[in-house]
mmCIF file of C-alpha atoms and ligand atoms in Angstrom:
data_model
loop_
_atom_site.group_PDB
_atom_site.id
_atom_site.type_symbol
_atom_site.label_atom_id
_atom_site.label_comp_id
_atom_site.label_asym_id
_atom_site.label_seq_id
_atom_site.Cartn_x
_atom_site.Cartn_y
_atom_site.Cartn_z
ATOM 1 C CA MET A 547 -0.226 -0.138 -0.016
ATOM 2 C CA GLU A 548 2.973 2.369 -0.470
ATOM 3 C CA GLY A 549 1.240 3.703 -3.686
ATOM 4 C CA LYS A 550 -1.603 4.789 -1.848
ATOM 5 C CA THR A 551 0.168 6.898 0.906
ATOM 6 C CA ASP A 552 2.311 8.331 -1.782
ATOM 7 C CA LEU A 553 -0.920 9.764 -3.601
ATOM 8 C CA ALA A 554 -2.525 11.246 -0.384
ATOM 9 C CA SER A 555 0.847 12.848 0.361
ATOM 10 C CA LEU A 556 0.976 14.431 -2.878
ATOM 11 C CA ALA A 557 -2.459 16.042 -2.555
ATOM 12 C CA ILE A 558 -2.008 17.287 0.864
ATOM 13 C CA ASN A 559 1.287 19.093 -0.135
ATOM 14 C CA SER A 560 0.379 20.278 -3.352
ATOM 15 C CA THR A 561 1.425 24.030 -3.429
ATOM 16 C CA ALA A 562 0.216 24.831 -7.009
ATOM 17 C CA PRO A 563 -1.187 28.608 -7.242
ATOM 18 C CA ALA A 564 -4.924 29.126 -7.935
ATOM 19 C CA PRO A 565 -5.752 29.380 -11.604
ATOM 20 C CA VAL A 566 -7.239 32.769 -10.885
ATOM 21 C CA SER A 567 -3.890 34.248 -9.495
ATOM 22 C CA VAL A 568 -1.792 32.664 -12.377
ATOM 23 C CA THR A 569 -3.704 34.250 -14.930
ATOM 24 C CA LEU A 570 -3.689 37.887 -13.317
ATOM 25 C CA GLU A 571 0.055 37.469 -12.784
ATOM 26 C CA ALA A 572 0.501 36.658 -16.684
ATOM 27 C CA ASP A 573 -1.688 39.469 -17.524
ATOM 28 C CA LYS A 574 0.253 41.946 -15.275
ATOM 29 C CA GLU A 575 3.535 40.560 -16.978
ATOM 30 C CA SER A 576 2.365 41.114 -20.508
ATOM 31 C CA LEU A 577 0.681 44.595 -19.751
ATOM 32 C CA GLU A 578 4.398 45.615 -18.470
ATOM 33 C CA THR A 579 6.253 44.690 -21.524
ATOM 34 C CA VAL A 580 4.003 46.357 -24.020
ATOM 35 C CA PRO A 581 5.869 49.465 -25.257
ATOM 36 C CA ALA A 582 4.094 52.748 -24.929
ATOM 37 C CA PRO A 583 2.839 53.816 -28.215
ATOM 38 C CA GLU A 584 4.968 56.717 -29.966
ATOM 39 C CA GLU A 585 3.299 59.822 -30.206
ATOM 40 C CA THR A 586 2.729 60.711 -33.979
ATOM 41 C CA PRO A 587 3.938 64.037 -35.080
ATOM 42 C CA LYS A 588 1.372 66.489 -35.972
ATOM 43 C CA GLU A 589 0.436 66.699 -39.804
ATOM 44 C CA GLU A 590 1.818 70.132 -41.228
ATOM 45 C CA VAL A 591 -0.608 71.994 -43.050
ATOM 46 C CA SER A 592 0.505 74.574 -45.737
ATOM 47 C CA VAL A 593 -1.435 77.816 -45.520
ATOM 48 C CA SER A 594 -2.085 80.100 -48.509
ATOM 49 C CA LYS A 595 -0.976 83.707 -47.710
ATOM 50 C CA VAL A 596 -4.117 85.102 -49.176
ATOM 51 C CA ALA A 597 -7.754 84.066 -49.119
ATOM 52 C CA TRP A 598 -8.897 81.818 -51.776
ATOM 53 C CA VAL A 599 -12.113 79.805 -52.828
ATOM 54 C CA GLU A 600 -12.266 76.290 -54.336
ATOM 55 C CA SER A 601 -14.743 77.789 -56.937
ATOM 56 C CA ASP A 602 -15.810 74.144 -58.147
ATOM 57 C CA GLU A 603 -17.043 73.552 -54.720
ATOM 58 C CA CYS A 604 -19.094 76.711 -54.565
ATOM 59 C CA THR A 605 -23.065 76.132 -54.574
ATOM 60 C CA SER A 606 -23.787 79.872 -55.501
ATOM 61 C CA CYS A 607 -25.639 80.539 -52.340
ATOM 62 C CA ASN A 608 -24.565 84.395 -52.434
ATOM 63 C CA ASP A 609 -23.545 84.269 -48.618
ATOM 64 C CA CYS A 610 -19.939 85.567 -49.205
ATOM 65 C CA ILE A 611 -20.755 87.904 -52.067
ATOM 66 C CA ASN A 612 -23.527 89.673 -50.166
ATOM 67 C CA ALA A 613 -21.482 89.715 -46.753
ATOM 68 C CA VAL A 614 -17.955 90.834 -48.431
ATOM 69 C CA PRO A 615 -18.513 91.918 -51.889
ATOM 70 C CA ASN A 616 -15.114 93.791 -51.971
ATOM 71 C CA VAL A 617 -13.400 90.297 -51.632
ATOM 72 C CA PHE A 618 -15.802 87.579 -53.297
ATOM 73 C CA LYS A 619 -17.186 87.870 -56.673
ATOM 74 C CA TYR A 620 -18.711 85.246 -58.991
ATOM 75 C CA ASN A 621 -16.845 83.851 -61.860
ATOM 76 C CA SER A 622 -18.331 83.439 -65.302
ATOM 77 C CA ASN A 623 -19.699 79.943 -64.095
ATOM 78 C CA LYS A 624 -21.597 81.947 -61.045
ATOM 79 C CA GLN A 625 -18.999 80.308 -58.809
ATOM 80 C CA ALA A 626 -17.226 82.693 -56.066
ATOM 81 C CA HIS A 627 -13.943 83.338 -56.294
ATOM 82 C CA VAL A 628 -11.544 86.122 -54.391
ATOM 83 C CA HIS A 629 -11.126 88.875 -56.380
ATOM 84 C CA ASN A 630 -9.392 91.162 -54.023
ATOM 85 C CA PRO A 631 -8.119 89.644 -50.839
ATOM 86 C CA LYS A 632 -7.294 92.871 -49.374
ATOM 87 C CA GLY A 633 -10.799 94.245 -49.913
ATOM 88 C CA ASP A 634 -12.210 93.743 -46.341
ATOM 89 C CA THR A 635 -10.960 92.982 -42.927
ATOM 90 C CA TYR A 636 -9.691 89.609 -41.678
ATOM 91 C CA ALA A 637 -12.763 89.326 -39.612
ATOM 92 C CA LYS A 638 -14.909 89.413 -42.257
ATOM 93 C CA ILE A 639 -13.194 86.796 -44.527
ATOM 94 C CA VAL A 640 -12.908 84.417 -41.613
ATOM 95 C CA ALA A 641 -16.518 84.980 -40.849
ATOM 96 C CA ALA A 642 -17.597 84.269 -44.747
ATOM 97 C CA ALA A 643 -15.514 80.881 -44.457
ATOM 98 C CA GLU A 644 -17.474 79.955 -41.255
ATOM 99 C CA LYS A 645 -20.583 80.523 -42.779
ATOM 100 C CA CYS A 646 -20.054 78.981 -46.106
ATOM 101 C CA PRO A 647 -22.134 75.758 -46.500
ATOM 102 C CA ALA A 648 -19.804 74.259 -48.992
ATOM 103 C CA MET A 649 -16.709 74.863 -46.701
ATOM 104 C CA CYS A 650 -14.868 76.132 -49.736
ATOM 105 C CA ILE A 651 -13.489 79.669 -48.646
ATOM 106 C CA HIS A 652 -10.255 79.181 -47.163
ATOM 107 C CA PRO A 653 -9.273 82.506 -45.229
ATOM 108 C CA GLY A 654 -5.248 82.318 -45.807
ATOM 109 C CA LEU A 655 -3.377 84.933 -43.464
ATOM 110 C CA PRO A 656 -4.487 88.451 -42.459
ATOM 111 C CA HIS A 657 -3.196 90.996 -44.930
ATOM 112 C CA ASP A 658 -3.319 93.676 -42.104
ATOM 113 C CA PRO A 659 -0.820 92.835 -38.925
ATOM 114 C CA ASN A 660 -2.457 95.498 -37.012
ATOM 115 C CA GLU A 661 -6.242 94.454 -37.327
ATOM 116 C CA PRO A 662 -7.455 93.790 -33.823
ATOM 117 C CA GLY A 663 -8.065 90.449 -32.437
ATOM 118 C CA LEU A 664 -5.971 88.595 -35.031
ATOM 119 C CA GLU A 665 -4.705 85.844 -32.500
ATOM 120 C CA LYS A 666 -8.469 84.759 -32.036
ATOM 121 C CA LEU A 667 -9.280 85.074 -35.666
ATOM 122 C CA LEU A 668 -6.109 83.010 -36.723
ATOM 123 C CA LYS A 669 -7.502 80.147 -34.557
ATOM 124 C CA ARG A 670 -10.949 80.383 -35.942
ATOM 125 C CA ALA A 671 -9.697 80.277 -39.352
ATOM 126 C CA GLU A 672 -7.445 77.239 -38.683
ATOM 127 C CA LYS A 673 -9.917 74.671 -39.399
ATOM 128 C CA TYR A 674 -11.002 76.490 -42.935
ATOM 129 C CA GLN A 675 -7.251 76.546 -44.248
HETATM 130 S S1 SF4 O 1891 -20.643 81.266 -49.414
HETATM 131 FE FE1 SF4 O 1891 -19.430 79.471 -50.309
HETATM 132 S S2 SF4 O 1891 -21.103 78.634 -51.335
HETATM 133 FE FE2 SF4 O 1891 -21.857 80.361 -50.947
HETATM 134 S S3 SF4 O 1891 -21.492 81.691 -52.704
HETATM 135 FE FE3 SF4 O 1891 -19.556 81.895 -51.346
HETATM 136 S S4 SF4 O 1891 -18.171 80.443 -51.792
HETATM 137 FE FE4 SF4 O 1891 -20.164 79.767 -52.804
#
């Protein structure tokens, strides 16, 4: 009966860790070895120095023509274009870009460095460049 005694002894002296704790340890290890994701560099956006319109996208809604007629005019296809980028304030050009339903007005950069509130205007213009 020696074999029976050995089996009982093994069962009592078993020190195997509970399955749950083994799994948690393994997960913790794998998390610690995962390298942190590298920061992706910001995409560079080139900005035009002057306001411009993607005329092909213009739906001829008249908004920019009515609001800033000294800057925007229709071309022969009745689609807006910039005929004078210095024809009005940067504030009005940015507002026209914000209002354009086709989002085809790009304000470019201010032509007057002394226009009030340029910092905020440039921020607002960012998403339309
Ligand atoms: S606001 Fe936009 S869609 Fe309307 S006329 Fe001007 S460029 Fe065209």
